[in-house]
Amino acid sequence: MAIKRALIFNYSVQAYSVLISVLLIPFYISRIGVEGFGLLSFFIMLQAWAQILDAGVGGSLSRQTSVTKNNKIIFTNFLRQFYIVVSFFLAVASIFLIVGYIGRTYVASSWLNSDIELNVLEISIVAMFTTLSIRYLSGPFRSGLVGLEKHGTLSLSTFIFVSLRFPLGLVILDIFDNSLTHYFIYQALVAFVELLVVGVMFVISSKKAMEVADGSVVSDSKGTTLKSLLVFSAQLSMLSITWVIVTQIDKLVLSKFIELKDFGYYTLAVSVASVMTILSAPLSQVLMPRLSALASQEREEEYLDIYIKSFIGLSVLAVSLAIFMTLFSDKLLLIWTGDKQVTEEAYPFVKWLILGNAISVLMNCIFLLQYSIGKLKAHLIAYLLYSLFLIPASVYIAYRFQASGAAIFWFIHNLLFFVVWGTIVHRKYLVGVASYIWIKILVPCLVISLTYMTALKSFVVFSGHRGADFLILFFIGLSNVALLLGYFWFLKHQGGIDVRKLRFNTLV
């Protein structure tokens, strides 16, 4: 699939996935209350923690699939290793399910601070762990489809199952009198159907890839053995585990030490800030196999062209969206929920979380660079050393200053790591890119967006009507993106965007 078409598919479905889950939050709160939404938020947090079980294998499988799929001999050997990995995932999923069942009473009675009936909590927790176990088992098949670049197929399945989980989840609540237990059992059933679908899709797609692969025998299989897969996975796993801990430790601490209702407000703010993932996740899914293939084939100019254009696109959207939501988050929340109390409770967190997420989106490009060229060791060491400070600091701040402190610290530590480590990585692997990105991309985006939207905020008048005010905000955000695109159009026609002046550092 062409990269532009793949991006359109992925961005459309990712936008739908994030927006539908966020837009439906007020409807969920109206049915199950803020405390019920707090329990749903706990489930969302568990899904994030469950990523630790992937141990980086998913990313490694995607990369190995993408670099082996064109040769029948190597790809056949890889598929044998793939199903060995699936067997390992099945064993881990079974253990995870057993742990959830045994620990249901502790989580319900000793961890969560809730007035919901104990029986409801216990059944819901077992259903949560069942869902997580099944979705974990779906991971290798999804990773394989990403490596095969079946983005259209994946996008369609994602659209269907997101629709089943969220909009239809509301219908389930209506049918069963807003029963939390029925809702979580339904989520487990959806996860099981999804596992069957992605499993069958991978089997069919891998057979088709085998049919068109080069049938010649090659003796050099370096980088395609199970050993090489495990070595790369080990590096990626430590990064994945550390990343999950860093991004979720504050929520875990807060779920223990604040009431479930307050945890719901904080997660609501996190959900609003999560719209930023619309920008990075689809791009990563497309670029991970494509950049890996270009790097392995030493197609340097094509690689840099895609990398720089992707960084420009992310910067335009991430910077403009972050500043927009920071300046207008209170108005956005009120328009979205129509509830002044919810707005007042969630507003203090949203602006810091969205700024931190915007930086995290840009930081993903730094990871993609090192992932695609197979140079994760330095990133692993840097992130682990940084986390030795970051994890205990996050725990202390979440415990001492609770939700407000956690939100502010999220922004601060993301900014620090991006400025320092992002600059180091660009200078280490790419010649001229570090200064290029700061001078021609990031600083202009920041200055233009901040100046333009601050000026608009000083004189724009809202009507108080939710629909009209939404249109005003939509125009403000859209016009800022257009302004930034105009800047890059001008820069391009002045010869300011020319990747031929950039290159890989041949000394690395």
Coordinates of C-alpha atoms in Angstrom, one line a residue:
M1 CA 0.0 0.0 0.0
A2 CA 1.4 3.5 -0.9
I3 CA 2.5 5.4 2.1
K4 CA 0.1 8.3 1.5
R5 CA -2.8 6.0 1.2
A6 CA -1.8 4.1 4.3
L7 CA -1.5 7.3 6.3
I8 CA -5.0 8.4 5.2
F9 CA -6.4 5.0 6.3
N10 CA -4.5 5.1 9.6
Y11 CA -5.2 8.7 10.5
S12 CA -8.9 8.4 9.7
V13 CA -9.3 5.3 11.9
Q14 CA -7.1 6.6 14.7
A15 CA -9.0 9.9 14.7
Y16 CA -12.3 8.0 14.9
S17 CA -11.0 5.7 17.6
V18 CA -9.8 8.5 19.9
L19 CA -12.5 11.0 19.2
I20 CA -15.4 8.6 19.6
S21 CA -14.0 7.3 22.9
V22 CA -13.5 10.9 24.1
L23 CA -16.8 12.3 22.8
L24 CA -18.8 9.6 24.4
I25 CA -17.4 10.2 27.9
P26 CA -20.3 12.5 28.9
F27 CA -22.8 9.9 27.8
Y28 CA -21.0 7.2 29.9
I29 CA -20.9 9.6 32.9
S30 CA -24.7 10.3 32.5
R31 CA -25.4 6.5 32.7
I32 CA -22.9 5.2 35.3
G33 CA -21.9 8.3 37.2
V34 CA -18.5 9.8 37.8
E35 CA -17.6 6.9 40.2
G36 CA -18.6 4.3 37.6
F37 CA -16.5 6.2 35.1
G38 CA -13.7 6.0 37.6
L39 CA -14.0 2.2 37.5
L40 CA -13.9 2.4 33.7
S41 CA -10.8 4.6 34.0
F42 CA -9.2 2.0 36.2
F43 CA -9.8 -0.5 33.3
I44 CA -8.2 1.9 30.9
M45 CA -5.1 2.2 33.2
L46 CA -4.8 -1.6 33.4
Q47 CA -4.8 -1.8 29.6
A48 CA -1.8 0.6 29.6
W49 CA 0.0 -1.5 32.3
A50 CA -0.7 -4.7 30.3
Q51 CA 1.6 -3.4 27.6
I52 CA 4.5 -4.5 29.8
L53 CA 3.5 -8.1 29.0
D54 CA 4.3 -7.4 25.4
A55 CA 7.9 -7.0 26.5
G56 CA 8.8 -5.3 23.2
V57 CA 8.2 -8.4 21.2
G58 CA 5.4 -6.8 19.2
G59 CA 7.7 -4.1 17.8
S60 CA 10.4 -6.7 17.0
L61 CA 7.9 -8.9 15.2
S62 CA 6.8 -6.0 13.0
R63 CA 10.3 -5.1 12.1
Q64 CA 11.3 -8.7 11.4
T65 CA 8.2 -9.3 9.3
S66 CA 9.0 -6.2 7.2
V67 CA 12.6 -7.1 6.5
T68 CA 12.0 -10.9 5.8
K69 CA 8.7 -10.9 3.8
N70 CA 10.3 -10.4 0.4
N71 CA 12.3 -13.7 0.5
K72 CA 10.4 -17.0 0.7
I73 CA 13.1 -19.0 2.4
I74 CA 13.8 -16.5 5.2
F75 CA 10.1 -15.6 5.6
T76 CA 9.3 -19.3 6.0
N77 CA 11.8 -19.6 8.8
F78 CA 10.6 -16.5 10.4
L79 CA 7.0 -17.7 10.4
R80 CA 8.0 -20.8 12.4
Q81 CA 9.6 -18.5 15.0
F82 CA 6.5 -16.3 14.9
Y83 CA 4.2 -19.2 16.0
I84 CA 6.7 -20.1 18.8
V85 CA 6.3 -16.5 20.1
V86 CA 2.5 -16.9 19.9
S87 CA 2.7 -20.0 22.1
F88 CA 4.7 -17.9 24.6
F89 CA 2.0 -15.2 24.5
L90 CA -0.7 -17.8 25.2
A91 CA 1.1 -19.0 28.3
V92 CA 1.5 -15.5 29.6
A93 CA -2.1 -14.6 28.9
S94 CA -3.2 -17.7 30.9
I95 CA -1.1 -16.7 33.9
F96 CA -2.3 -13.1 33.7
L97 CA -6.0 -14.3 33.8
I98 CA -5.3 -16.6 36.8
V99 CA -3.6 -13.7 38.7
G100 CA -6.6 -11.5 38.0
Y101 CA -9.1 -14.0 39.3
I102 CA -7.1 -14.7 42.5
G103 CA -6.5 -11.0 43.2
R104 CA -10.0 -9.8 42.5
T105 CA -11.0 -9.4 46.1
Y106 CA -7.8 -7.5 47.1
V107 CA -8.2 -5.1 44.2
A108 CA -11.9 -4.6 44.9
S109 CA -11.7 -4.2 48.7
S110 CA -8.2 -3.0 49.5
W111 CA -7.0 -1.0 46.4
L112 CA -10.0 0.8 45.1
N113 CA -11.5 3.5 47.3
S114 CA -15.1 3.1 46.1
D115 CA -18.7 2.9 47.3
I116 CA -19.7 0.5 44.5
E117 CA -20.9 -2.9 45.8
L118 CA -18.1 -5.4 46.4
N119 CA -19.7 -8.1 44.2
V120 CA -20.0 -5.7 41.3
L121 CA -16.4 -4.7 41.6
E122 CA -15.1 -8.3 41.8
I123 CA -17.0 -9.5 38.7
S124 CA -16.0 -6.4 36.8
I125 CA -12.3 -7.0 37.7
V126 CA -12.4 -10.6 36.6
A127 CA -14.0 -9.5 33.3
M128 CA -11.3 -6.8 32.9
F129 CA -8.5 -9.2 33.3
T130 CA -10.2 -11.6 30.9
T131 CA -10.4 -8.8 28.3
L132 CA -6.8 -7.8 28.8
S133 CA -5.6 -11.4 28.5
I134 CA -7.4 -11.9 25.2
R135 CA -6.3 -8.6 23.7
Y136 CA -2.7 -9.4 24.7
L137 CA -2.9 -12.6 22.7
S138 CA -4.1 -10.6 19.7
G139 CA -0.8 -8.6 19.8
P140 CA 1.5 -10.8 17.8
F141 CA -1.0 -11.1 14.9
R142 CA -1.5 -7.3 14.8
S143 CA 2.3 -6.8 14.8
G144 CA 2.6 -9.2 12.0
L145 CA 0.0 -7.4 9.9
V146 CA 1.8 -4.1 10.5
G147 CA 5.0 -5.7 9.3
L148 CA 3.2 -6.9 6.2
E149 CA 2.0 -3.3 5.7
K150 CA -1.7 -4.4 5.7
H151 CA -2.7 -1.0 6.9
G152 CA -6.0 -1.0 5.1
T153 CA -7.1 -4.3 6.6
L154 CA -6.0 -3.3 10.1
S155 CA -7.7 0.0 9.8
L156 CA -11.0 -1.6 8.8
S157 CA -10.8 -4.1 11.7
T158 CA -9.9 -1.4 14.1
F159 CA -12.9 0.7 13.0
I160 CA -15.3 -2.2 13.5
F161 CA -14.0 -3.2 16.9
V162 CA -13.8 0.3 18.3
S163 CA -17.4 0.8 17.2
L164 CA -18.3 -2.4 19.1
R165 CA -16.4 -1.4 22.2
F166 CA -17.6 2.2 22.6
P167 CA -20.8 3.2 20.8
L168 CA -22.3 -0.2 21.2
G169 CA -21.1 -0.3 24.8
L170 CA -23.5 2.4 25.5
V171 CA -26.3 0.3 24.0
I172 CA -25.3 -2.6 26.3
L173 CA -25.6 -0.3 29.3
D174 CA -29.0 0.8 28.2
I175 CA -30.2 -2.8 27.7
F176 CA -28.9 -4.0 31.1
D177 CA -30.0 -1.0 33.2
N178 CA -26.5 0.5 33.3
S179 CA -25.0 -2.7 34.8
L180 CA -21.2 -2.4 35.1
T181 CA -20.8 -6.2 35.2
H182 CA -22.6 -6.7 32.0
Y183 CA -20.6 -4.0 30.3
F184 CA -17.2 -5.5 31.2
I185 CA -18.4 -9.0 30.3
Y186 CA -19.4 -7.6 26.9
Q187 CA -15.9 -6.1 26.5
A188 CA -14.4 -9.6 27.0
L189 CA -16.6 -11.1 24.3
V190 CA -15.7 -8.3 21.8
A191 CA -12.0 -9.0 22.6
F192 CA -12.4 -12.7 21.9
V193 CA -14.1 -12.0 18.5
E194 CA -11.3 -9.6 17.7
L195 CA -8.7 -12.2 18.4
L196 CA -10.3 -14.6 16.0
V197 CA -10.5 -12.0 13.2
V198 CA -6.9 -10.7 13.4
G199 CA -5.6 -14.3 13.7
V200 CA -7.3 -15.3 10.5
M201 CA -6.3 -12.1 8.7
F202 CA -2.6 -12.8 9.6
V203 CA -2.7 -16.4 8.3
I204 CA -4.3 -15.3 5.0
S205 CA -2.0 -12.3 4.6
S206 CA 1.2 -14.2 5.4
K207 CA 0.2 -16.9 2.8
K208 CA -0.3 -14.2 0.1
A209 CA 3.0 -12.6 1.0
M210 CA 4.7 -16.1 0.6
E211 CA 3.2 -16.5 -2.9
V212 CA 4.8 -13.3 -4.2
A213 CA 8.1 -13.5 -2.3
D214 CA 11.4 -14.1 -4.0
G215 CA 11.9 -17.9 -4.0
S216 CA 15.7 -17.8 -4.4
V217 CA 17.8 -19.3 -1.7
V218 CA 20.1 -16.9 0.2
S219 CA 22.8 -17.9 2.5
D220 CA 23.0 -14.7 4.5
S221 CA 20.2 -14.7 7.1
K222 CA 21.8 -12.3 9.5
G223 CA 19.2 -10.5 11.5
T224 CA 16.5 -12.9 10.7
T225 CA 17.1 -15.7 13.3
L226 CA 15.2 -16.3 16.5
K227 CA 18.3 -15.2 18.4
S228 CA 18.5 -11.9 16.6
L229 CA 14.8 -11.4 17.2
L230 CA 15.2 -12.1 20.9
V231 CA 18.2 -9.7 21.2
F232 CA 16.4 -6.9 19.5
S233 CA 13.2 -7.7 21.5
A234 CA 15.2 -7.6 24.7
Q235 CA 16.3 -4.0 24.0
L236 CA 12.8 -3.0 22.9
S237 CA 11.2 -4.8 25.9
M238 CA 13.2 -2.9 28.4
L239 CA 12.2 0.4 26.7
S240 CA 8.6 -0.7 26.5
I241 CA 8.5 -1.7 30.2
T242 CA 10.2 1.5 31.3
W243 CA 8.0 3.6 29.1
V244 CA 4.8 2.1 30.6
I245 CA 6.0 2.6 34.1
V246 CA 7.0 6.2 33.5
T247 CA 3.7 7.1 31.8
Q248 CA 1.4 5.1 34.1
I249 CA 3.0 5.2 37.6
D250 CA 1.3 8.5 38.5
K251 CA -2.1 7.0 37.6
L252 CA -1.4 3.8 39.6
V253 CA -0.5 5.9 42.7
L254 CA -3.5 8.2 42.3
S255 CA -5.9 5.2 41.9
K256 CA -4.7 4.1 45.4
F257 CA -4.6 7.3 47.3
I258 CA -7.5 9.4 45.9
E259 CA -11.2 8.5 45.7
L260 CA -12.5 6.7 42.6
K261 CA -14.6 9.7 41.8
D262 CA -11.6 12.1 41.8
F263 CA -9.7 9.5 39.8
G264 CA -12.4 9.7 37.2
Y265 CA -12.0 13.4 36.9
Y266 CA -8.3 13.1 36.4
T267 CA -8.7 10.3 33.8
L268 CA -11.3 12.5 32.0
A269 CA -8.5 15.1 31.6
V270 CA -6.1 12.4 30.5
S271 CA -8.7 11.3 27.9
V272 CA -9.0 14.8 26.5
A273 CA -5.2 15.1 26.3
S274 CA -5.1 11.7 24.6
V275 CA -6.4 13.3 21.3
M276 CA -2.7 14.0 20.7
T277 CA -2.2 10.3 20.0
I278 CA -4.2 10.8 16.9
L279 CA -1.1 12.4 15.5
S280 CA 1.6 9.9 16.3
A281 CA 0.2 6.4 16.5
P282 CA -1.0 6.1 12.8
L283 CA 2.3 7.6 11.5
S284 CA 4.4 5.2 13.6
Q285 CA 2.4 2.2 12.3
V286 CA 3.2 3.2 8.7
L287 CA 6.8 4.5 9.3
M288 CA 8.1 1.7 11.4
P289 CA 8.2 -1.0 8.6
R290 CA 8.9 1.6 5.8
L291 CA 11.8 3.3 7.5
S292 CA 13.2 0.0 8.6
A293 CA 13.1 -1.3 5.0
L294 CA 14.7 1.9 3.6
A295 CA 17.5 1.8 6.2
S296 CA 18.3 -1.9 5.5
Q297 CA 18.5 -1.1 1.8
E298 CA 20.7 2.0 2.5
R299 CA 18.3 4.3 0.6
E300 CA 19.5 7.3 2.5
E301 CA 17.8 10.2 0.5
E302 CA 14.4 8.5 0.6
Y303 CA 14.7 7.8 4.3
L304 CA 15.6 11.4 5.1
D305 CA 12.9 12.8 2.9
I306 CA 10.2 10.8 4.7
Y307 CA 11.7 11.4 8.1
I308 CA 11.9 15.2 7.7
K309 CA 8.4 15.5 6.1
S310 CA 6.9 13.4 8.9
F311 CA 8.6 15.6 11.5
I312 CA 7.2 18.8 9.8
G313 CA 3.7 17.3 9.6
L314 CA 3.8 16.3 13.3
S315 CA 5.2 19.6 14.4
V316 CA 2.5 21.6 12.6
L317 CA -0.3 19.5 14.2
A318 CA 1.2 18.9 17.6
V319 CA 2.4 22.4 18.3
S320 CA -0.8 24.1 17.0
L321 CA -3.1 21.6 18.8
A322 CA -1.2 21.9 22.1
I323 CA -1.2 25.7 22.2
F324 CA -4.8 25.8 21.1
M325 CA -6.0 23.4 23.8
T326 CA -3.9 25.1 26.4
L327 CA -5.4 28.5 25.8
F328 CA -9.0 27.3 25.2
S329 CA -9.2 24.1 27.3
D330 CA -11.8 25.5 29.7
K331 CA -14.1 26.5 26.9
L332 CA -13.6 23.2 25.1
L333 CA -14.5 21.2 28.2
L334 CA -17.6 23.2 28.8
I335 CA -18.7 22.8 25.2
W336 CA -18.0 19.1 25.3
T337 CA -19.5 18.1 28.7
G338 CA -22.0 20.9 29.2
D339 CA -21.3 20.5 32.9
K340 CA -19.6 23.3 34.8
Q341 CA -18.5 21.1 37.7
V342 CA -16.8 18.6 35.5
T343 CA -15.1 21.5 33.7
E344 CA -13.9 23.0 36.9
E345 CA -12.6 19.7 38.2
A346 CA -10.8 18.6 35.0
Y347 CA -9.6 21.9 33.6
P348 CA -6.5 22.4 35.8
F349 CA -5.0 19.1 34.5
V350 CA -5.8 19.3 30.8
K351 CA -3.4 22.1 29.8
W352 CA -0.3 20.4 31.4
L353 CA -1.2 17.0 30.1
I354 CA -1.8 18.2 26.6
L355 CA 1.6 20.0 26.5
G356 CA 3.4 16.9 27.8
N357 CA 1.6 14.7 25.2
A358 CA 2.6 17.1 22.4
I359 CA 6.3 16.8 23.3
S360 CA 5.8 13.0 23.6
V361 CA 4.5 12.9 20.1
L362 CA 7.6 14.6 18.8
M363 CA 9.8 12.4 20.9
N364 CA 8.4 9.4 19.1
C365 CA 10.3 10.5 16.0
I366 CA 13.5 10.2 17.9
F367 CA 12.6 6.6 18.8
L368 CA 11.5 5.8 15.3
L369 CA 15.0 6.9 14.0
Q370 CA 16.8 4.6 16.3
Y371 CA 14.3 1.8 15.9
S372 CA 14.5 1.8 12.1
I373 CA 18.3 1.7 11.9
G374 CA 18.5 -0.9 14.7
K375 CA 20.3 1.3 17.1
L376 CA 18.3 1.0 20.3
K377 CA 21.1 0.3 22.8
A378 CA 22.0 4.0 23.4
H379 CA 18.3 5.0 23.7
L380 CA 17.8 2.1 26.1
I381 CA 20.7 3.2 28.3
A382 CA 19.7 6.9 28.3
Y383 CA 16.0 6.1 29.1
L384 CA 16.9 3.7 31.9
L385 CA 19.3 6.1 33.5
Y386 CA 16.7 8.9 33.2
S387 CA 14.0 6.7 34.7
L388 CA 16.1 6.0 37.8
F389 CA 15.3 9.6 38.7
L390 CA 12.0 9.9 37.0
I391 CA 10.0 6.9 38.5
P392 CA 10.6 7.7 42.2
A393 CA 10.1 11.4 41.5
S394 CA 6.7 10.6 39.8
V395 CA 5.6 8.4 42.7
Y396 CA 6.5 11.1 45.3
I397 CA 4.9 13.9 43.4
A398 CA 1.7 11.9 42.7
Y399 CA 1.5 11.0 46.4
R400 CA 2.5 14.4 47.8
F401 CA 0.8 16.8 45.4
Q402 CA -1.7 14.4 43.9
A403 CA -3.4 15.0 40.5
S404 CA -2.3 18.6 39.9
G405 CA 1.4 17.9 40.7
A406 CA 1.3 14.8 38.5
A407 CA 0.0 16.7 35.5
I408 CA 2.6 19.5 35.8
F409 CA 5.4 17.1 36.3
W410 CA 4.3 15.1 33.2
F411 CA 5.0 18.2 31.1
I412 CA 8.3 19.1 32.7
H413 CA 10.0 15.7 32.4
N414 CA 8.8 15.2 28.8
L415 CA 10.2 18.6 27.8
L416 CA 13.5 18.0 29.5
F417 CA 14.1 14.6 27.9
F418 CA 13.1 15.8 24.4
V419 CA 15.4 18.8 24.5
V420 CA 18.4 17.0 25.8
W421 CA 18.2 13.5 24.4
G422 CA 16.4 14.4 21.2
T423 CA 19.2 16.8 20.3
I424 CA 21.9 14.3 21.2
V425 CA 20.4 11.5 19.0
H426 CA 20.0 13.8 16.0
R427 CA 23.6 14.9 16.2
K428 CA 24.8 11.4 16.7
Y429 CA 23.1 9.7 13.7
L430 CA 22.3 12.5 11.3
V431 CA 24.4 15.4 10.0
G432 CA 22.7 18.8 10.1
V433 CA 19.3 17.6 11.2
A434 CA 19.4 18.8 14.9
S435 CA 19.8 22.5 14.0
Y436 CA 17.6 22.2 11.0
I437 CA 14.7 20.9 13.1
W438 CA 15.0 23.5 15.8
I439 CA 15.6 26.6 13.6
K440 CA 13.4 25.8 10.6
I441 CA 10.6 23.7 12.2
L442 CA 10.0 23.8 15.9
V443 CA 10.8 27.4 16.9
P444 CA 8.8 28.9 14.0
C445 CA 5.8 26.7 14.7
L446 CA 5.9 27.7 18.4
V447 CA 6.3 31.4 17.8
I448 CA 3.7 31.6 15.0
S449 CA 1.1 29.6 16.9
L450 CA 1.6 31.3 20.2
T451 CA 1.5 34.8 18.8
Y452 CA -1.5 34.1 16.5
M453 CA -3.7 32.4 19.1
T454 CA -2.8 34.6 22.0
A455 CA -3.9 37.6 19.8
L456 CA -7.1 35.9 18.9
K457 CA -8.0 35.0 22.5
S458 CA -7.6 38.7 23.5
F459 CA -10.5 39.9 21.3
V460 CA -12.6 36.9 20.3
V461 CA -16.1 37.0 21.8
F462 CA -18.0 33.8 22.6
S463 CA -21.8 33.7 22.3
G464 CA -22.5 31.2 25.2
H465 CA -24.2 28.9 22.7
R466 CA -22.3 25.5 22.6
G467 CA -22.7 25.0 18.9
A468 CA -21.7 28.5 17.9
D469 CA -18.8 28.5 20.3
F470 CA -17.6 25.2 18.9
L471 CA -17.5 26.7 15.4
I472 CA -15.5 29.7 16.6
L473 CA -13.0 27.4 18.2
F474 CA -12.8 25.1 15.2
F475 CA -12.1 28.1 12.9
I476 CA -9.3 29.3 15.3
G477 CA -7.6 25.9 15.3
L478 CA -8.0 25.4 11.6
S479 CA -6.8 28.8 10.7
N480 CA -3.7 28.3 12.8
V481 CA -2.8 25.1 11.0
A482 CA -3.4 26.8 7.7
L483 CA -1.0 29.6 8.8
L484 CA 1.7 27.1 9.6
L485 CA 1.2 25.2 6.4
G486 CA 1.6 28.6 4.6
Y487 CA 4.9 29.1 6.3
F488 CA 6.3 25.7 5.2
W489 CA 4.9 26.3 1.7
F490 CA 6.9 29.6 1.6
L491 CA 10.0 27.9 3.0
K492 CA 9.8 25.1 0.4
H493 CA 9.6 27.5 -2.5
Q494 CA 12.5 29.5 -1.1
G495 CA 14.6 26.3 -1.1
G496 CA 14.5 26.1 2.7
I497 CA 13.4 22.4 2.7
D498 CA 16.0 20.4 1.0
V499 CA 17.0 17.0 2.4
R500 CA 19.9 16.8 0.0
K501 CA 21.8 18.9 2.4
L502 CA 21.3 16.4 5.1
R503 CA 22.8 13.0 5.5
F504 CA 23.5 10.1 7.8
N505 CA 26.6 10.3 10.0
T506 CA 28.9 7.8 8.3
L507 CA 31.1 7.5 11.4
V508 CA 28.2 5.7 13.3

